[in-house]
Short mmCIF file of C-alpha atoms in Angstrom, two decimals:
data_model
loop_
_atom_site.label_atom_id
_atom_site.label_comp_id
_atom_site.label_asym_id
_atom_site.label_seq_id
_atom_site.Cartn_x
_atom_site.Cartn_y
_atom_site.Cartn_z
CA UNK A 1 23.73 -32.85 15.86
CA UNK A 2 23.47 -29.46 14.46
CA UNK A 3 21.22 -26.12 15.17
CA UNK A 4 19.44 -24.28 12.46
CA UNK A 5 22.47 -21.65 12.51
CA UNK A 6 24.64 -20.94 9.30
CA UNK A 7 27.34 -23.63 10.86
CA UNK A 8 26.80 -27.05 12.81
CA UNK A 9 27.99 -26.95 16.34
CA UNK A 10 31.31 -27.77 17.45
CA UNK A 11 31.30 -31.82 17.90
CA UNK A 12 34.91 -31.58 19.92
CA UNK A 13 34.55 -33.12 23.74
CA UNK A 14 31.54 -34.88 23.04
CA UNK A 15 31.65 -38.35 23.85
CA UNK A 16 32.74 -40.13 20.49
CA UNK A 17 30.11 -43.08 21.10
CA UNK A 18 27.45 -40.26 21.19
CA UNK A 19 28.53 -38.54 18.30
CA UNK A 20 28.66 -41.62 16.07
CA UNK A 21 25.82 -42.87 16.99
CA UNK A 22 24.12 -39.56 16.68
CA UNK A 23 25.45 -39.56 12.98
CA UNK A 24 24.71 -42.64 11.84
CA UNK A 25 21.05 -41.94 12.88
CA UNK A 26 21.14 -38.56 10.55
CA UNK A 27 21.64 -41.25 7.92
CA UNK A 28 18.77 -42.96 9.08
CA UNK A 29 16.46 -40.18 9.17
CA UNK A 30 17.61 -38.91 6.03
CA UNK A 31 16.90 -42.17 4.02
CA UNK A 32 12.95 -41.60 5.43
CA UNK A 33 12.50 -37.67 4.32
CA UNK A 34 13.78 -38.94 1.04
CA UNK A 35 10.50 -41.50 1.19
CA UNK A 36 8.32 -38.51 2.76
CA UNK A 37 9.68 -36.60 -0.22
CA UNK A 38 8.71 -39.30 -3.13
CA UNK A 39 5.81 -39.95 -1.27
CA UNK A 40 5.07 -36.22 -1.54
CA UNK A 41 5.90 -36.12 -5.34
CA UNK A 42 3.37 -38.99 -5.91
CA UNK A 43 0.36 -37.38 -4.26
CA UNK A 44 0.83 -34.03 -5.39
CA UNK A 45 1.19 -35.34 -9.32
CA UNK A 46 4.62 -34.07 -10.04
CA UNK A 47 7.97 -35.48 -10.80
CA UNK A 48 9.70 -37.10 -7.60
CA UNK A 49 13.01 -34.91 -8.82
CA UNK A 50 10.32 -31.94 -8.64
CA UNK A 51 10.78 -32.23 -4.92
CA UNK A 52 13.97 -33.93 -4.53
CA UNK A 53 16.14 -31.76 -6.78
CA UNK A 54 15.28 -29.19 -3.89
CA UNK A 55 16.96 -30.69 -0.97
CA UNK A 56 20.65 -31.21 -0.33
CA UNK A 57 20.30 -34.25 2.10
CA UNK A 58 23.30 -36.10 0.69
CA UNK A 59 25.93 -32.56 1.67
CA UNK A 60 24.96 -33.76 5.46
CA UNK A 61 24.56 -37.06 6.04
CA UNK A 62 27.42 -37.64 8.05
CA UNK A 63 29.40 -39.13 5.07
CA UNK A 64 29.23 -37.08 2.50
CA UNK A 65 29.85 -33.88 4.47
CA UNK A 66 32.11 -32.22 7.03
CA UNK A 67 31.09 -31.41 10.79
CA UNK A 68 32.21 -27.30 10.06
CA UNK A 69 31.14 -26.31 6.46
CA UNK A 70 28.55 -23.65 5.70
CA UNK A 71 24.88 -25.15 6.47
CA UNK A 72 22.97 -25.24 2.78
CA UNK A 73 19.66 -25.87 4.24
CA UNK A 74 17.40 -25.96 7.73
CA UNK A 75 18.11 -29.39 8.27
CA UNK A 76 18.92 -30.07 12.19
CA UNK A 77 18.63 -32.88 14.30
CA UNK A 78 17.92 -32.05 18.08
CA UNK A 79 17.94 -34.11 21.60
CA UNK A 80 15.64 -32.12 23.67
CA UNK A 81 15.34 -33.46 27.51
CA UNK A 82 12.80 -32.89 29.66
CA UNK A 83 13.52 -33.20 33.20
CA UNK A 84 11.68 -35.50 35.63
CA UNK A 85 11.10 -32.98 38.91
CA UNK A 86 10.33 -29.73 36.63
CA UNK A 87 7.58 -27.74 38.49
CA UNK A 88 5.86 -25.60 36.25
CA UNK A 89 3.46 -22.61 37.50
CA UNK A 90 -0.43 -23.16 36.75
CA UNK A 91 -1.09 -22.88 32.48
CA UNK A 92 2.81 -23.31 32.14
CA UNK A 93 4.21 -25.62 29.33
CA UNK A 94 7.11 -27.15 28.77
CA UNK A 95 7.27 -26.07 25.40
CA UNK A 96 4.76 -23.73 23.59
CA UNK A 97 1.80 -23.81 20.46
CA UNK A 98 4.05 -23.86 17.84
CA UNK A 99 4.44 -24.82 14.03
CA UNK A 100 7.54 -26.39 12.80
CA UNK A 101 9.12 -24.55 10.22
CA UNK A 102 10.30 -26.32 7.01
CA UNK A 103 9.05 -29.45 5.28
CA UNK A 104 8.88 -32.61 7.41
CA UNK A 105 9.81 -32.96 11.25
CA UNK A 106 10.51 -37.20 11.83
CA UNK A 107 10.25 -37.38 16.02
CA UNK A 108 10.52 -40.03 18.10
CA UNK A 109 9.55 -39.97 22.19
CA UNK A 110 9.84 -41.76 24.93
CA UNK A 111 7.09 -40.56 26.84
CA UNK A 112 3.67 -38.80 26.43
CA UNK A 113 3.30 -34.95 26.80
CA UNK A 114 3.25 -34.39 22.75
CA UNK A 115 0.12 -33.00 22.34
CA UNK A 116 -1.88 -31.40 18.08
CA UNK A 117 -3.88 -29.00 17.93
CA UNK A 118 -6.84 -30.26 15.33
CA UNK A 119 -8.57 -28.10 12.71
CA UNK A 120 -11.97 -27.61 15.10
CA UNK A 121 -9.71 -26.84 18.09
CA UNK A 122 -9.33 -29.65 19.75
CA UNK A 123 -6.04 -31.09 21.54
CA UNK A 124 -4.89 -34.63 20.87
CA UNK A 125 -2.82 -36.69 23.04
CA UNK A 126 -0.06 -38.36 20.52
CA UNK A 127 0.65 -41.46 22.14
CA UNK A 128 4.44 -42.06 22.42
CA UNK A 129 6.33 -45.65 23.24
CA UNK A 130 10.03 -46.29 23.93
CA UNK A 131 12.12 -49.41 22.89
CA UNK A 132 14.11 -50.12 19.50
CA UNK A 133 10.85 -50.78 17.61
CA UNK A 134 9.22 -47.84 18.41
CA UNK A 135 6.96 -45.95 15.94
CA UNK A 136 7.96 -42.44 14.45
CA UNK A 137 5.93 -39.94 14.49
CA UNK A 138 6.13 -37.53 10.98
CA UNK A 139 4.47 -33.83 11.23
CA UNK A 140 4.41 -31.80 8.33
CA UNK A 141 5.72 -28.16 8.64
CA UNK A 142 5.40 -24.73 6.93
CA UNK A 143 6.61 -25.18 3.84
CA UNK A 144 4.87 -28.64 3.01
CA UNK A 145 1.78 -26.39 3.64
CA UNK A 146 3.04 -24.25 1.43
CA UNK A 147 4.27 -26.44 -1.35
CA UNK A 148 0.91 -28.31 -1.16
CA UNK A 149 -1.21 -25.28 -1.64
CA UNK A 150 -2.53 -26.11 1.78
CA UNK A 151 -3.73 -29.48 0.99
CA UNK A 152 -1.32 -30.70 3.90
CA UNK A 153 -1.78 -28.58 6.87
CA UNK A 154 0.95 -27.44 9.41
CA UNK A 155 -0.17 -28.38 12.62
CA UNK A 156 0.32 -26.51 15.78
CA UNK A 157 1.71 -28.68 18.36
CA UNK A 158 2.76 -27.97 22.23
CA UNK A 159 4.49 -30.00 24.79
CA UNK A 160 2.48 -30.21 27.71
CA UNK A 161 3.73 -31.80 31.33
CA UNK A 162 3.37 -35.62 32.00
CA UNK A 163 0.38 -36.01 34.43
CA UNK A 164 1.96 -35.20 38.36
CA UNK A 165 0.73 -34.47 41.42
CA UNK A 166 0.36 -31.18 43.05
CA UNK A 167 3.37 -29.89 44.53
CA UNK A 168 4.07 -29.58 48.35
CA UNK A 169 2.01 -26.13 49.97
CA UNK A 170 0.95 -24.89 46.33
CA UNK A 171 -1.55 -24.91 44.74
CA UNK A 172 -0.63 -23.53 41.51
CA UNK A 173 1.58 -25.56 39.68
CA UNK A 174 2.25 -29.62 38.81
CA UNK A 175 5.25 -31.74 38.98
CA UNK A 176 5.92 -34.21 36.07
CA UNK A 177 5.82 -37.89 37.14
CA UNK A 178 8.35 -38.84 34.74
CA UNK A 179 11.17 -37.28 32.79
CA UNK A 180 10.82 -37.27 28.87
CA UNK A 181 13.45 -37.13 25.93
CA UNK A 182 12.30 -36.18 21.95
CA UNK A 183 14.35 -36.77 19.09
CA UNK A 184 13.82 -34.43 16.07
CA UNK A 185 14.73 -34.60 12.76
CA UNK A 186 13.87 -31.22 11.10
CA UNK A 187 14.19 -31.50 7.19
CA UNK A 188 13.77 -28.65 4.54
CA UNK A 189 14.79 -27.72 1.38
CA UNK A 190 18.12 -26.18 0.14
CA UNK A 191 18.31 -22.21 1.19
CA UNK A 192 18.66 -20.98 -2.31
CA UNK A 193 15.33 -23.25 -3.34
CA UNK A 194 12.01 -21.36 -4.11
CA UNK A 195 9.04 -22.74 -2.61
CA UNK A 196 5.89 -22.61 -4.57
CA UNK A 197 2.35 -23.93 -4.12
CA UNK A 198 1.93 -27.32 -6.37
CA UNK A 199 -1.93 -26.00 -8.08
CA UNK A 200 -4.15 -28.48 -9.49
CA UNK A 201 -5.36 -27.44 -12.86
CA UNK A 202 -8.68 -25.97 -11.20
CA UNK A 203 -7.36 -24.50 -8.14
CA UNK A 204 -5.19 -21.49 -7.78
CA UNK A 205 -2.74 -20.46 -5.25
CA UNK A 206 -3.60 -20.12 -1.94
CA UNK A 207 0.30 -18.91 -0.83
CA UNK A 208 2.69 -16.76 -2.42
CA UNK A 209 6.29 -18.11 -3.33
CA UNK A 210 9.20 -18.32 -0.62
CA UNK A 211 12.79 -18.77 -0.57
CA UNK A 212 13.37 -21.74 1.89
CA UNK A 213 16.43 -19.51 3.77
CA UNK A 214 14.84 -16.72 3.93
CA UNK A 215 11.49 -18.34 5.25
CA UNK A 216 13.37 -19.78 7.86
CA UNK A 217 15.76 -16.36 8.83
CA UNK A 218 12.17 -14.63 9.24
CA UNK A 219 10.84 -17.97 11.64
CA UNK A 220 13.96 -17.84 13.48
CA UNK A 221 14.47 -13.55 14.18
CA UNK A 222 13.02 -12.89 17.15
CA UNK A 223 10.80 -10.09 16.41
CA UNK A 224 8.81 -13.44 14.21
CA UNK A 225 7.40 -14.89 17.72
CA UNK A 226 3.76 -14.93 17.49
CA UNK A 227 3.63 -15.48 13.57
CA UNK A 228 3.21 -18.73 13.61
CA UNK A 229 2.28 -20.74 9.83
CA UNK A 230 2.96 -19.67 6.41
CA UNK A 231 0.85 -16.69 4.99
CA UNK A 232 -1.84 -16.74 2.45
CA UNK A 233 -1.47 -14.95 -0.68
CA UNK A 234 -3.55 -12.10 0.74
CA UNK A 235 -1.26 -11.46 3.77
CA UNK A 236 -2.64 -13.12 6.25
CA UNK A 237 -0.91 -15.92 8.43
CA UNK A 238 -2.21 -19.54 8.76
CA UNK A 239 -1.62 -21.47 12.07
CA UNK A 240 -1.86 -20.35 15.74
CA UNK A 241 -2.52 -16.92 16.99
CA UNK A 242 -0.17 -14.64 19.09
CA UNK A 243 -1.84 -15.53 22.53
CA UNK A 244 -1.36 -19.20 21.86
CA UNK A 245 2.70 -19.02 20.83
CA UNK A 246 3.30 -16.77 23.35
CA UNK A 247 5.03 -19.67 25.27
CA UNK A 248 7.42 -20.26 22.77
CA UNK A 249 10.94 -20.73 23.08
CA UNK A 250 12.28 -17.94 20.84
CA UNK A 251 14.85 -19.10 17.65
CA UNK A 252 13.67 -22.94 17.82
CA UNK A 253 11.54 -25.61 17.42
CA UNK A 254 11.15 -28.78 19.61
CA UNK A 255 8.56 -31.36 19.93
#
């Protein structure tokens, strides 16, 4: 597993089952952004290498590349656990209304609590189901909004707690009836790759061009909480307001 910091973690005293299995599923998810990538290509009408040429998938797929060399991109795979007995205070979440950052996020769950936030406001459940054969869910992140000139939205998404019941003498917070992992694969595009909106002959663009690294250094500093989506080309941001990322676990993104 690695964070979205300039180096992956050290893998030394993890249990070796873990971390092999852990890499063998980077291949995994790697093989699908490359699909999410063609599939991309194909519906905005240009070259699949037009997207592809972008991303340096095959420098970390856990053959290819070694566990301490410089990161190239934002790609990061992360377990995130969510304990079964967590009492949270009255409007508290788990996680907060966030975007993800890059190009496509590939998550799978093993419990509900996942919830999007849709373009008239209104929060959807996504359902989640464990086993070998379950379903993965694929959100698109900042910079897919961007490169489609907004045609594919980034949508705000919040962890919320599993339906409880009220704790013992208060009334002001909930108790999770049952624990919850996530596994998520955060793709993007090679640091040094500029990002620009893909304009259909009688559009124009909507965002103005980004560097992929230093999109992401500006998502991850901390003085970014609260700016949450890419910007238009007139300034202003896309995505959730200040109130509603307030929550947010500063320097990360989790589903």
């Amino acid at each position: 597993a690695r964070s979205s910091s300039s180096r992956r973690p050290a893998l030394a005293g993890l249990d070796a089952g873990f971390v092999a299995a852990a890499r063998a599923y980077w291949v995994e998810m790697a093989r699908v952004v490359r699909a999410l990538n063609a599939l991309m290509a194909d519906a905005l009408g240009v070259p699949r290498d037009a997207i592809a040429s972008r991303f340096a998938l095959d420098l970390y797929d856990g053959v290819n590349g070694s566990d301490d060399e410089p990161s190239k991109d934002g790609i990061a795979l992360r377990f995130a656990h969510y304990p079964e007995t967590r009492v949270l205070d009255a409007g508290a979440l788990p996680y907060g209304l966030h975007t993800d950052y890059l190009t496509f996020t590939v998550l799978r769950a093993t419990a509900p609590g996942l919830q999007v936030l849709t373009r008239d406001a209104t929060f959807v459940d996504v359902l989640a189901t464990d086993g070998p054969d379950a379903p993965l869910l694929v959100n698109a992140a900042d910079l897919t909004e961007l490169w489609s000139n907004g045609a594919w939205r980034s949508a705000p998404h919040r962890v919320v707690p599993v339906p409880g019941v009220p704790a013992q003498n208060a009334t002001t917070a909930v108790v999770s009836s049952r624990a919850r992992d996530a596994i998520a694969f955060f793709s993007g595009p090679r640091h040094d790759a500029l990002i620009e909106p893909i304009v259909a002959a009688a559009d124009r663009p909507r965002y103005d061009p980004v560097l992929a690294g230093a999109y992401l250094r500006a998502k991850l500093d901390p003085t970014s909480v609260g700016d949450a989506g890419p910007s238009d080309a007139d300034g202003s941001a896309n995505g959730t307001s200040d109130d509603e990322v307030a929550g947010n676990e500063v320097g990360a993104s989790s589903c």
